[in-house]
């Protein structure tokens, strides 16, 4: 095994701990950078430790640490707070590389934001937010920004028409009744949700065309949480990959990102699977992660 794993608590929300799993390369490796990882799941389901082990082995074996972080899930928590606490994870990393993480002998604070699907959205949005925050801070108080972004089958525009209309793809699934969904939505915030149950909330939202309504806080619109083309132009170098026949997130979002981010590398995968690196590990998945390492290096 090329790594060890430690678990840290970086914040709490209403007494709910938010944790991070740190996959650390073996001590024989030169430490190159940390990948701060956000999982997928439509911002409604999923959990931080969902990255297949073969990719963790690949990345840590090449000298990269992976900090896989919790984030709050919708609809129990609105997108404004989800983003705020995801940002807290980055700030915690930067503040603790020489103290709490110091015993792991990190030799650099250099980091990349890495996300899959909804996690890619978080990575992109937070990177753009960092640029805007930096502009308004005194020169001697600038925050160290991400060296780059890895965005796998992600999105930057929540105002995408297909996100607010019934999904032709998800309408082919068995219809989920509104009553059953209400039983699945909790009264307390949470940071992890099994696909067996929480996916049904996402499925019902996509069938009804009200996914955004499940994410947005009151009196705010999808546009308020979207990135503009001008925002994309401020982003650091970005690795983008998406499936050509993605039935969940239109591949055009990835194509548009590659056109507007100044230093972007785009990989279009010949697949109909949204999360091809989960379903097609031995083929498309390994190929893309090899490309990620070449890009990082």
Coordinates of C-alpha atoms in Angstrom, one line a residue:
X1 CA 0.0 0.0 0.0
X2 CA 1.4 3.4 -1.0
X3 CA -0.5 5.4 1.7
X4 CA -1.7 5.6 5.3
X5 CA -5.0 7.3 6.4
X6 CA -5.8 9.6 9.3
X7 CA -9.1 11.3 10.2
X8 CA -9.4 14.8 11.4
X9 CA -12.4 17.0 12.5
X10 CA -12.1 20.4 10.8
X11 CA -15.4 22.0 11.9
X12 CA -18.8 21.4 13.4
X13 CA -22.2 22.6 12.5
X14 CA -25.0 22.4 15.0
X15 CA -23.0 19.8 16.9
X16 CA -22.5 17.8 13.8
X17 CA -18.7 17.1 13.2
X18 CA -17.4 17.7 9.7
X19 CA -14.4 15.4 9.1
X20 CA -11.6 14.9 6.6
X21 CA -9.8 11.7 5.7
X22 CA -6.1 12.4 4.9
X23 CA -4.6 9.8 2.6
X24 CA -0.9 10.4 3.0
X25 CA 1.8 9.0 0.7
X26 CA 4.4 6.7 2.3
X27 CA 7.3 8.5 3.9
X28 CA 9.6 7.4 1.2
X29 CA 7.8 9.6 -1.3
X30 CA 8.7 13.2 -2.1
X31 CA 5.6 15.1 -1.1
X32 CA 4.4 17.2 -4.0
X33 CA 1.0 18.7 -3.2
X34 CA -2.4 18.0 -1.5
X35 CA -5.5 17.3 -3.5
X36 CA -8.5 18.6 -1.5
X37 CA -11.3 16.3 -2.7
X38 CA -15.1 16.9 -2.8
X39 CA -17.3 13.9 -3.6
X40 CA -20.2 13.7 -5.9
X41 CA -23.9 13.0 -5.3
X42 CA -25.9 16.0 -6.6
X43 CA -25.2 17.8 -3.3
X44 CA -27.8 15.5 -1.8
X45 CA -26.1 12.1 -1.3
X46 CA -22.6 10.5 -1.1
X47 CA -19.7 10.5 1.3
X48 CA -16.1 11.6 1.4
X49 CA -14.4 8.2 1.2
X50 CA -15.9 7.2 -2.1
X51 CA -12.8 7.5 -4.3
X52 CA -11.9 4.0 -5.5
X53 CA -8.7 2.6 -3.9
X54 CA -7.0 2.1 -7.2
X55 CA -7.0 5.9 -7.8
X56 CA -5.8 6.6 -4.2
X57 CA -2.9 4.2 -4.8
X58 CA -2.1 5.9 -8.1
X59 CA -2.1 9.4 -6.7
X60 CA -0.4 8.8 -3.4
X61 CA 2.2 6.5 -5.1
X62 CA 3.1 9.6 -7.2
X63 CA 3.7 11.7 -4.1
X64 CA 0.3 13.5 -3.7
X65 CA -1.8 13.6 -0.5
X66 CA -5.6 13.5 -0.7
X67 CA -7.7 15.3 1.8
X68 CA -11.2 14.0 1.3
X69 CA -13.6 16.3 3.1
X70 CA -17.2 16.2 4.4
X71 CA -19.6 18.8 3.3
X72 CA -23.2 19.5 4.4
X73 CA -25.9 17.9 2.3
X74 CA -29.1 19.4 0.8
X75 CA -32.0 19.7 1.2
X76 CA -31.5 19.7 5.0
X77 CA -28.9 22.5 4.5
X78 CA -29.0 25.2 1.9
X79 CA -26.3 25.8 -0.7
X80 CA -25.0 28.9 0.9
X81 CA -24.0 27.0 4.0
X82 CA -22.8 24.0 2.0
X83 CA -20.3 26.4 0.2
X84 CA -19.3 28.2 3.4
X85 CA -18.3 25.0 5.2
X86 CA -16.6 23.6 2.2
X87 CA -14.5 26.8 2.2
X88 CA -13.8 26.2 5.9
X89 CA -12.2 22.8 5.0
X90 CA -9.7 24.7 2.7
X91 CA -9.0 27.3 5.4
X92 CA -8.5 24.5 8.0
X93 CA -6.0 22.8 5.7
X94 CA -3.9 26.0 5.2
X95 CA -4.0 26.8 8.9
X96 CA -3.0 23.3 10.1
X97 CA -0.3 22.1 7.7
X98 CA 2.3 23.2 10.2
X99 CA 0.5 22.2 13.4
X100 CA -2.1 19.4 13.4
X101 CA -0.9 18.1 10.1
X102 CA 2.7 18.9 10.9
X103 CA 3.4 15.4 12.3
X104 CA 2.7 14.1 8.8
X105 CA 5.8 16.0 7.6
X106 CA 4.1 17.9 4.8
X107 CA 6.8 19.9 3.0
X108 CA 4.5 22.2 1.1
X109 CA 1.1 23.9 1.4
X110 CA 0.6 23.7 -2.4
X111 CA -2.8 22.3 -3.1
X112 CA -5.3 21.5 -5.9
X113 CA -9.1 21.4 -5.6
X114 CA -10.4 18.1 -6.9
X115 CA -14.1 17.2 -7.4
X116 CA -16.3 14.7 -9.1
X117 CA -19.7 15.9 -10.4
X118 CA -21.3 18.0 -7.6
X119 CA -17.8 18.0 -6.0
X120 CA -16.4 19.5 -9.2
X121 CA -19.0 22.3 -9.0
X122 CA -17.8 23.0 -5.4
X123 CA -14.2 23.1 -6.5
X124 CA -14.8 25.4 -9.3
X125 CA -17.0 27.8 -7.4
X126 CA -14.7 27.9 -4.4
X127 CA -11.7 28.6 -6.6
X128 CA -13.5 31.5 -8.2
X129 CA -14.5 32.8 -4.8
X130 CA -10.9 32.7 -3.7
X131 CA -9.9 35.0 -6.5
X132 CA -12.6 37.5 -5.6
X133 CA -11.8 37.4 -1.8
X134 CA -8.1 37.9 -2.6
X135 CA -8.9 41.1 -4.6
X136 CA -10.5 42.6 -1.6
X137 CA -7.9 41.7 1.0
X138 CA -4.8 43.7 2.0
X139 CA -1.7 42.6 0.1
X140 CA -0.1 41.3 3.3
X141 CA -3.2 39.1 4.0
X142 CA -3.7 37.2 0.8
X143 CA -4.8 33.6 1.1
X144 CA -2.9 30.9 -0.7
X145 CA -5.0 30.0 -3.6
X146 CA -5.3 26.6 -5.4
X147 CA -2.6 25.7 -7.8
X148 CA -5.2 24.1 -10.1
X149 CA -8.5 22.3 -10.3
X150 CA -9.4 18.8 -11.3
X151 CA -13.1 18.8 -12.4
X152 CA -14.5 15.5 -13.4
X153 CA -18.0 15.6 -15.1
X154 CA -18.8 18.8 -13.3
X155 CA -20.8 22.0 -13.9
X156 CA -20.4 25.7 -13.3
X157 CA -23.9 26.9 -14.3
X158 CA -26.8 26.0 -12.0
X159 CA -29.0 28.0 -14.4
X160 CA -28.7 25.1 -16.9
X161 CA -32.2 24.6 -18.4
X162 CA -32.1 20.8 -18.0
X163 CA -31.5 21.1 -14.2
X164 CA -34.9 22.8 -13.7
X165 CA -36.9 20.6 -16.1
X166 CA -38.0 17.0 -15.7
X167 CA -35.1 14.8 -16.9
X168 CA -35.9 12.6 -19.8
X169 CA -33.2 10.2 -18.5
X170 CA -34.6 10.0 -15.0
X171 CA -38.2 9.7 -16.1
X172 CA -37.2 6.3 -17.5
X173 CA -36.8 5.2 -13.8
X174 CA -39.6 4.0 -11.6
X175 CA -41.5 7.1 -10.4
X176 CA -40.7 8.1 -6.8
X177 CA -43.7 9.3 -4.8
X178 CA -43.5 12.6 -2.9
X179 CA -44.7 11.0 0.3
X180 CA -41.8 8.5 0.3
X181 CA -39.3 11.4 -0.2
X182 CA -40.7 13.4 2.8
X183 CA -39.9 10.4 5.0
X184 CA -36.2 10.4 3.7
X185 CA -35.6 14.1 4.4
X186 CA -34.3 14.5 7.9
X187 CA -34.8 17.3 10.4
X188 CA -31.1 17.6 11.3
X189 CA -28.1 18.4 9.1
X190 CA -26.0 15.6 7.8
X191 CA -22.8 15.1 5.9
X192 CA -23.1 11.6 4.5
X193 CA -26.0 9.8 2.9
X194 CA -26.2 6.3 1.5
X195 CA -26.9 6.0 -2.2
X196 CA -29.6 3.4 -1.4
X197 CA -31.8 5.9 0.3
X198 CA -30.6 9.4 -0.5
X199 CA -30.3 8.8 -4.3
X200 CA -34.1 8.6 -4.2
X201 CA -34.4 12.2 -3.1
X202 CA -32.2 13.2 -6.0
X203 CA -34.1 11.0 -8.4
X204 CA -37.4 12.5 -7.4
X205 CA -36.0 16.0 -7.8
X206 CA -34.8 15.3 -11.3
X207 CA -38.0 13.6 -12.3
X208 CA -40.0 16.6 -11.1
X209 CA -37.6 19.2 -12.4
X210 CA -37.1 20.8 -8.9
X211 CA -33.5 19.8 -8.2
X212 CA -32.5 23.5 -7.7
X213 CA -35.4 24.0 -5.4
X214 CA -33.9 21.4 -3.1
X215 CA -30.6 23.2 -3.0
X216 CA -31.3 26.9 -2.9
X217 CA -31.8 28.9 0.2
X218 CA -35.0 31.1 0.3
X219 CA -35.1 34.2 -1.9
X220 CA -32.0 33.2 -3.9
X221 CA -31.8 31.9 -7.5
X222 CA -29.6 29.4 -9.4
X223 CA -27.9 32.4 -11.0
X224 CA -26.7 33.5 -7.6
X225 CA -24.7 30.4 -7.3
X226 CA -23.5 30.0 -10.8
X227 CA -20.1 31.1 -12.4
X228 CA -20.1 33.5 -15.3
X229 CA -17.7 33.3 -18.2
X230 CA -15.8 36.2 -16.6
X231 CA -15.5 34.1 -13.4
X232 CA -14.1 31.1 -15.5
X233 CA -11.4 33.4 -16.9
X234 CA -10.0 34.0 -13.4
X235 CA -9.6 30.3 -12.6
X236 CA -6.2 28.6 -12.4
X237 CA -5.2 25.7 -14.7
X238 CA -7.9 23.1 -14.8
X239 CA -8.1 19.5 -15.9
X240 CA -11.6 18.7 -17.2
X241 CA -13.0 15.3 -18.1
X242 CA -16.6 14.3 -19.0
X243 CA -18.5 11.6 -20.9
X244 CA -19.6 12.4 -24.4
X245 CA -23.1 10.8 -23.8
X246 CA -23.5 12.0 -20.2
X247 CA -27.3 11.7 -19.4
X248 CA -27.0 13.5 -16.0
X249 CA -24.9 16.6 -16.7
X250 CA -24.8 18.0 -20.3
X251 CA -21.2 17.6 -21.6
X252 CA -21.5 21.1 -23.1
X253 CA -20.8 22.5 -19.6
X254 CA -17.4 20.9 -19.7
X255 CA -16.8 22.1 -23.2
X256 CA -17.8 25.7 -22.2
X257 CA -15.4 25.5 -19.3
X258 CA -12.6 24.5 -21.5
X259 CA -13.3 27.4 -23.8
X260 CA -13.3 30.1 -21.1
X261 CA -10.7 28.9 -18.5
X262 CA -7.4 30.3 -19.8
X263 CA -5.4 27.1 -19.1
X264 CA -7.7 24.2 -19.5
X265 CA -7.1 20.6 -20.6
X266 CA -10.3 18.8 -21.8
X267 CA -10.8 15.1 -22.1
X268 CA -14.0 13.8 -23.6
X269 CA -14.6 10.2 -22.8
X270 CA -16.5 7.9 -25.2
X271 CA -19.1 6.8 -22.8
X272 CA -22.7 7.3 -21.8
X273 CA -22.0 6.9 -18.1
X274 CA -22.0 10.1 -16.1
X275 CA -19.5 8.8 -13.5
X276 CA -17.4 6.7 -15.9
X277 CA -14.5 6.5 -13.4
X278 CA -16.7 4.6 -11.0
X279 CA -18.4 2.3 -13.5
X280 CA -15.5 1.8 -16.0
X281 CA -12.5 1.8 -13.7
X282 CA -10.3 -0.6 -15.7
X283 CA -10.8 1.3 -19.0
X284 CA -11.8 4.9 -19.0
X285 CA -11.1 5.5 -15.3
X286 CA -7.5 4.4 -15.2
X287 CA -6.8 6.2 -18.5
X288 CA -8.2 9.5 -17.1
X289 CA -6.2 9.2 -13.8
X290 CA -3.0 8.6 -15.8
X291 CA -3.8 11.8 -17.7
X292 CA -4.4 13.6 -14.4
X293 CA -1.0 12.6 -13.1
X294 CA 0.7 13.7 -16.3
X295 CA -1.1 17.0 -16.0
X296 CA -0.1 17.4 -12.4
X297 CA 3.5 16.6 -13.1

